[in-house]
Amino acid sequence: MTIQHLNHAAPPVARHRRSRRLLQGAGLLAASALMLTACGGGDAGSEDSPEGGEGTTAAAGNTLERLQEEGTITVGIAGEVPYSYLEGGEPAGATVAMHEKIFGDMGIDNVEAELVEWNSLIPGLNAGRFDAVSAGMSILPDRCAQAAFSDPEIMYTTTLMVAEGNPMNLTDLDSVKEKMDSGENVNLAVLAGGIEAGYAESLGLDVQSVPDAQTGMDTVANGRADAFAMTAISLNTLAEENPDAGVETTDAFVQVIDGVEQIGAGGTVFRQDDTDLLEAYNEALASVTESEDTYLEVVGDYGFTAENLPPEDLTTEQLCAGDLG
């Protein structure tokens, strides 16, 4: 986060492009201080995942030149619709479409993907299993300490997936906390290593972790969880594609922690040594994010809207430092 995902019919919290500069004062990255499992796409502790090769970094070299010579880049994905997933064995999704455009402009015409669990994305990248992470992963200080992030590409919000009819009348994580604090038994599921897991930890919520969105939906549909928290566009898309699953989603929301809105921004992830690759990528990315029209031309077919376009004055340096004041 993975990025904000909006319902095709119901966009996330309205933030017009003209008012995007308000984000800077919102303390966009308080989320950093509360992340629990940073790492392979998750939070702090996940970098220790054995599958990722525990702290192993791929041998330094000019990755950009190699990829341009080979004409192919392999990206790590976590199978999250509509960001990046496999469809008929081929990579698909909004971030894949973005990467086909951007890497193509860089002289790398073929994008291949390796599907791994979310918590193994950054460890797998650093172990050399793939060349970049294509997952709309949120840019957080803990993650920046382990890998290099592109300029912001996607803004996102959160939603809850609940049983049809929303029998517990849940609206956001605050409503979950209120019911838990009053003694009600609320079973909350979160993506292992996801940003919502960090929110839940900061709020002191008991949770059950799931490895992917499909498992989270199944957990709610089977009654093993009362709610599943994740990025809005992912869960809205999942609910739309599974109309008989017996689930629905709440309105998208921006979680507040200690009085600060936790507004998420995601980007593409590279190894810290691959500075030439990162610089070339950011230069090509600018042609996609320069306007709403150029942005939606690439990702609009996947349910993304102008609200997902990062503000012009938001930087990765700010996000990595957790300092947007």
mmCIF file of N, CA and C in Angstrom, residues 99-170:
data_model
loop_
_atom_site.group_PDB
_atom_site.id
_atom_site.type_symbol
_atom_site.label_atom_id
_atom_site.label_comp_id
_atom_site.label_asym_id
_atom_site.label_seq_id
_atom_site.Cartn_x
_atom_site.Cartn_y
_atom_site.Cartn_z
ATOM 1 N N HIS A 99 3.605 1.426 -15.021
ATOM 2 C CA HIS A 99 4.973 0.982 -15.248
ATOM 3 C C HIS A 99 5.222 0.609 -16.698
ATOM 4 N N GLU A 100 4.236 0.080 -17.365
ATOM 5 C CA GLU A 100 4.415 -0.188 -18.794
ATOM 6 C C GLU A 100 4.669 1.112 -19.550
ATOM 7 N N LYS A 101 3.953 2.167 -19.169
ATOM 8 C CA LYS A 101 4.139 3.471 -19.801
ATOM 9 C C LYS A 101 5.505 4.056 -19.447
ATOM 10 N N ILE A 102 5.812 4.090 -18.148
ATOM 11 C CA ILE A 102 7.033 4.768 -17.691
ATOM 12 C C ILE A 102 8.292 4.017 -18.111
ATOM 13 N N PHE A 103 8.333 2.722 -17.845
ATOM 14 C CA PHE A 103 9.526 1.964 -18.228
ATOM 15 C C PHE A 103 9.677 1.908 -19.742
ATOM 16 N N GLY A 104 8.549 1.895 -20.451
ATOM 17 C CA GLY A 104 8.621 1.945 -21.904
ATOM 18 C C GLY A 104 9.289 3.221 -22.378
ATOM 19 N N ASP A 105 8.948 4.342 -21.735
ATOM 20 C CA ASP A 105 9.580 5.614 -22.084
ATOM 21 C C ASP A 105 11.066 5.613 -21.741
ATOM 22 N N MET A 106 11.471 4.723 -20.837
ATOM 23 C CA MET A 106 12.875 4.618 -20.431
ATOM 24 C C MET A 106 13.646 3.625 -21.291
ATOM 25 N N GLY A 107 12.975 3.040 -22.287
ATOM 26 C CA GLY A 107 13.636 2.076 -23.154
ATOM 27 C C GLY A 107 13.581 0.650 -22.654
ATOM 28 N N ILE A 108 12.673 0.388 -21.701
ATOM 29 C CA ILE A 108 12.485 -0.966 -21.165
ATOM 30 C C ILE A 108 11.064 -1.373 -21.517
ATOM 31 N N ASP A 109 10.904 -2.118 -22.580
ATOM 32 C CA ASP A 109 9.585 -2.318 -23.178
ATOM 33 C C ASP A 109 8.748 -3.422 -22.544
ATOM 34 N N ASN A 110 9.378 -4.328 -21.818
ATOM 35 C CA ASN A 110 8.642 -5.486 -21.308
ATOM 36 C C ASN A 110 8.623 -5.469 -19.780
ATOM 37 N N VAL A 111 7.416 -5.568 -19.190
ATOM 38 C CA VAL A 111 7.262 -5.618 -17.738
ATOM 39 C C VAL A 111 6.740 -6.995 -17.352
ATOM 40 N N GLU A 112 7.547 -7.712 -16.576
ATOM 41 C CA GLU A 112 7.135 -9.008 -16.051
ATOM 42 C C GLU A 112 6.931 -8.881 -14.548
ATOM 43 N N ALA A 113 6.195 -9.825 -13.961
ATOM 44 C CA ALA A 113 5.869 -9.704 -12.539
ATOM 45 C C ALA A 113 6.070 -11.015 -11.801
ATOM 46 N N GLU A 114 6.486 -10.880 -10.541
ATOM 47 C CA GLU A 114 6.571 -12.026 -9.644
ATOM 48 C C GLU A 114 5.606 -11.781 -8.491
ATOM 49 N N LEU A 115 4.700 -12.713 -8.277
ATOM 50 C CA LEU A 115 3.684 -12.578 -7.237
ATOM 51 C C LEU A 115 4.228 -13.099 -5.916
ATOM 52 N N VAL A 116 4.227 -12.228 -4.888
ATOM 53 C CA VAL A 116 4.689 -12.608 -3.556
ATOM 54 C C VAL A 116 3.726 -12.030 -2.531
ATOM 55 N N GLU A 117 3.831 -12.500 -1.284
ATOM 56 C CA GLU A 117 3.013 -11.929 -0.227
ATOM 57 C C GLU A 117 3.477 -10.500 0.055
ATOM 58 N N TRP A 118 2.540 -9.672 0.524
ATOM 59 C CA TRP A 118 2.826 -8.264 0.771
ATOM 60 C C TRP A 118 4.067 -8.069 1.643
ATOM 61 N N ASN A 119 4.164 -8.823 2.716
ATOM 62 C CA ASN A 119 5.281 -8.671 3.640
ATOM 63 C C ASN A 119 6.617 -9.079 3.046
ATOM 64 N N SER A 120 6.620 -9.713 1.886
ATOM 65 C CA SER A 120 7.864 -10.151 1.253
ATOM 66 C C SER A 120 8.296 -9.243 0.109
ATOM 67 N N LEU A 121 7.574 -8.147 -0.115
ATOM 68 C CA LEU A 121 7.905 -7.295 -1.256
ATOM 69 C C LEU A 121 9.261 -6.606 -1.100
ATOM 70 N N ILE A 122 9.462 -5.875 -0.023
ATOM 71 C CA ILE A 122 10.747 -5.195 0.151
ATOM 72 C C ILE A 122 11.878 -6.193 0.408
ATOM 73 N N PRO A 123 11.680 -7.210 1.254
ATOM 74 C CA PRO A 123 12.754 -8.201 1.407
ATOM 75 C C PRO A 123 13.109 -8.869 0.077
ATOM 76 N N GLY A 124 12.119 -9.204 -0.734
ATOM 77 C CA GLY A 124 12.386 -9.831 -2.020
ATOM 78 C C GLY A 124 13.121 -8.895 -2.967
ATOM 79 N N LEU A 125 12.760 -7.616 -2.928
ATOM 80 C CA LEU A 125 13.459 -6.615 -3.738
ATOM 81 C C LEU A 125 14.929 -6.545 -3.349
ATOM 82 N N ASN A 126 15.188 -6.421 -2.061
ATOM 83 C CA ASN A 126 16.574 -6.297 -1.595
ATOM 84 C C ASN A 126 17.379 -7.574 -1.784
ATOM 85 N N ALA A 127 16.686 -8.707 -1.868
ATOM 86 C CA ALA A 127 17.362 -9.977 -2.118
ATOM 87 C C ALA A 127 17.620 -10.211 -3.607
ATOM 88 N N GLY A 128 17.148 -9.290 -4.459
ATOM 89 C CA GLY A 128 17.394 -9.404 -5.890
ATOM 90 C C GLY A 128 16.425 -10.289 -6.639
ATOM 91 N N ARG A 129 15.278 -10.608 -6.039
ATOM 92 C CA ARG A 129 14.298 -11.457 -6.717
ATOM 93 C C ARG A 129 13.594 -10.713 -7.845
ATOM 94 N N PHE A 130 13.516 -9.393 -7.733
ATOM 95 C CA PHE A 130 12.932 -8.560 -8.782
ATOM 96 C C PHE A 130 13.590 -7.188 -8.702
ATOM 97 N N ASP A 131 13.254 -6.314 -9.652
ATOM 98 C CA ASP A 131 13.974 -5.048 -9.811
ATOM 99 C C ASP A 131 13.260 -3.852 -9.202
ATOM 100 N N ALA A 132 11.969 -3.968 -8.943
ATOM 101 C CA ALA A 132 11.180 -2.884 -8.367
ATOM 102 C C ALA A 132 9.914 -3.485 -7.792
ATOM 103 N N VAL A 133 9.223 -2.701 -6.982
ATOM 104 C CA VAL A 133 7.949 -3.144 -6.409
ATOM 105 C C VAL A 133 6.831 -2.316 -7.028
ATOM 106 N N SER A 134 5.862 -2.994 -7.611
ATOM 107 C CA SER A 134 4.717 -2.350 -8.259
ATOM 108 C C SER A 134 3.465 -2.666 -7.454
ATOM 109 N N ALA A 135 3.202 -1.860 -6.426
ATOM 110 C CA ALA A 135 2.076 -2.180 -5.538
ATOM 111 C C ALA A 135 1.424 -0.949 -4.938
ATOM 112 N N GLY A 136 1.811 0.240 -5.367
ATOM 113 C CA GLY A 136 1.247 1.444 -4.775
ATOM 114 C C GLY A 136 1.563 1.540 -3.290
ATOM 115 N N MET A 137 2.736 1.088 -2.887
ATOM 116 C CA MET A 137 3.086 0.997 -1.471
ATOM 117 C C MET A 137 3.210 2.377 -0.839
ATOM 118 N N SER A 138 2.615 2.539 0.341
ATOM 119 C CA SER A 138 2.665 3.828 1.016
ATOM 120 C C SER A 138 4.093 4.163 1.436
ATOM 121 N N ILE A 139 4.425 5.442 1.321
ATOM 122 C CA ILE A 139 5.771 5.931 1.602
ATOM 123 C C ILE A 139 5.833 6.331 3.073
ATOM 124 N N LEU A 140 6.561 5.537 3.864
ATOM 125 C CA LEU A 140 6.636 5.728 5.303
ATOM 126 C C LEU A 140 8.095 5.695 5.746
ATOM 127 N N PRO A 141 8.448 6.424 6.793
ATOM 128 C CA PRO A 141 9.848 6.474 7.234
ATOM 129 C C PRO A 141 10.477 5.108 7.463
ATOM 130 N N ASP A 142 9.765 4.181 8.099
ATOM 131 C CA ASP A 142 10.336 2.863 8.354
ATOM 132 C C ASP A 142 10.696 2.159 7.056
ATOM 133 N N ARG A 143 9.857 2.301 6.050
ATOM 134 C CA ARG A 143 10.125 1.665 4.774
ATOM 135 C C ARG A 143 11.250 2.370 4.025
ATOM 136 N N CYS A 144 11.293 3.702 4.147
ATOM 137 C CA CYS A 144 12.345 4.469 3.480
ATOM 138 C C CYS A 144 13.724 4.105 4.018
ATOM 139 N N ALA A 145 13.779 3.617 5.243
ATOM 140 C CA ALA A 145 15.062 3.197 5.807
ATOM 141 C C ALA A 145 15.560 1.908 5.178
ATOM 142 N N GLN A 146 14.676 1.203 4.469
ATOM 143 C CA GLN A 146 15.027 -0.102 3.919
ATOM 144 C C GLN A 146 15.057 -0.138 2.395
ATOM 145 N N ALA A 147 14.451 0.856 1.757
ATOM 146 C CA ALA A 147 14.401 0.879 0.298
ATOM 147 C C ALA A 147 14.217 2.318 -0.151
ATOM 148 N N ALA A 148 14.310 2.541 -1.461
ATOM 149 C CA ALA A 148 14.160 3.880 -2.040
ATOM 150 C C ALA A 148 12.817 3.991 -2.747
ATOM 151 N N PHE A 149 12.101 5.078 -2.499
ATOM 152 C CA PHE A 149 10.779 5.280 -3.087
ATOM 153 C C PHE A 149 10.821 6.344 -4.180
ATOM 154 N N SER A 150 9.992 6.140 -5.171
ATOM 155 C CA SER A 150 9.830 7.135 -6.229
ATOM 156 C C SER A 150 9.103 8.355 -5.680
ATOM 157 N N ASP A 151 8.936 9.355 -6.521
ATOM 158 C CA ASP A 151 8.062 10.460 -6.184
ATOM 159 C C ASP A 151 6.658 9.899 -5.952
ATOM 160 N N PRO A 152 5.832 10.590 -5.156
ATOM 161 C CA PRO A 152 4.461 10.089 -4.901
ATOM 162 C C PRO A 152 3.688 9.879 -6.197
ATOM 163 N N GLU A 153 2.948 8.754 -6.250
ATOM 164 C CA GLU A 153 2.185 8.388 -7.452
ATOM 165 C C GLU A 153 0.688 8.292 -7.198
ATOM 166 N N ILE A 154 0.306 7.917 -5.973
ATOM 167 C CA ILE A 154 -1.092 7.625 -5.690
ATOM 168 C C ILE A 154 -1.449 8.086 -4.283
ATOM 169 N N MET A 155 -2.589 8.755 -4.151
ATOM 170 C CA MET A 155 -3.151 9.080 -2.845
ATOM 171 C C MET A 155 -4.299 8.100 -2.586
ATOM 172 N N TYR A 156 -4.514 7.764 -1.323
ATOM 173 C CA TYR A 156 -5.572 6.794 -1.043
ATOM 174 C C TYR A 156 -6.205 7.013 0.318
ATOM 175 N N THR A 157 -7.390 6.419 0.479
ATOM 176 C CA THR A 157 -8.111 6.442 1.744
ATOM 177 C C THR A 157 -8.382 5.005 2.180
ATOM 178 N N THR A 158 -9.188 4.857 3.222
ATOM 179 C CA THR A 158 -9.454 3.549 3.827
ATOM 180 C C THR A 158 -10.952 3.275 3.824
ATOM 181 N N THR A 159 -11.316 2.000 3.867
ATOM 182 C CA THR A 159 -12.708 1.620 4.072
ATOM 183 C C THR A 159 -12.752 0.335 4.880
ATOM 184 N N LEU A 160 -13.937 -0.003 5.362
ATOM 185 C CA LEU A 160 -14.160 -1.275 6.032
ATOM 186 C C LEU A 160 -15.048 -2.140 5.150
ATOM 187 N N MET A 161 -14.695 -3.403 4.997
ATOM 188 C CA MET A 161 -15.585 -4.371 4.372
ATOM 189 C C MET A 161 -16.320 -5.090 5.496
ATOM 190 N N VAL A 162 -17.637 -5.110 5.397
ATOM 191 C CA VAL A 162 -18.474 -5.693 6.449
ATOM 192 C C VAL A 162 -19.503 -6.617 5.816
ATOM 193 N N ALA A 163 -20.191 -7.376 6.653
ATOM 194 C CA ALA A 163 -21.256 -8.249 6.150
ATOM 195 C C ALA A 163 -22.375 -7.392 5.569
ATOM 196 N N GLU A 164 -23.072 -7.931 4.607
ATOM 197 C CA GLU A 164 -24.164 -7.225 3.955
ATOM 198 C C GLU A 164 -25.147 -6.701 4.996
ATOM 199 N N GLY A 165 -25.511 -5.432 4.860
ATOM 200 C CA GLY A 165 -26.404 -4.816 5.822
ATOM 201 C C GLY A 165 -25.672 -4.172 6.987
ATOM 202 N N ASN A 166 -24.371 -4.385 7.084
ATOM 203 C CA ASN A 166 -23.543 -3.805 8.136
ATOM 204 C C ASN A 166 -24.200 -3.980 9.512
ATOM 205 N N PRO A 167 -24.371 -5.232 9.958
ATOM 206 C CA PRO A 167 -25.132 -5.502 11.190
ATOM 207 C C PRO A 167 -24.579 -4.834 12.441
ATOM 208 N N MET A 168 -23.280 -4.535 12.483
ATOM 209 C CA MET A 168 -22.720 -3.893 13.668
ATOM 210 C C MET A 168 -22.633 -2.378 13.515
ATOM 211 N N ASN A 169 -23.103 -1.873 12.380
ATOM 212 C CA ASN A 169 -23.134 -0.431 12.125
ATOM 213 C C ASN A 169 -21.754 0.195 12.303
ATOM 214 N N LEU A 170 -20.758 -0.404 11.665
ATOM 215 C CA LEU A 170 -19.398 0.107 11.732
ATOM 216 C C LEU A 170 -19.174 1.124 10.615
#
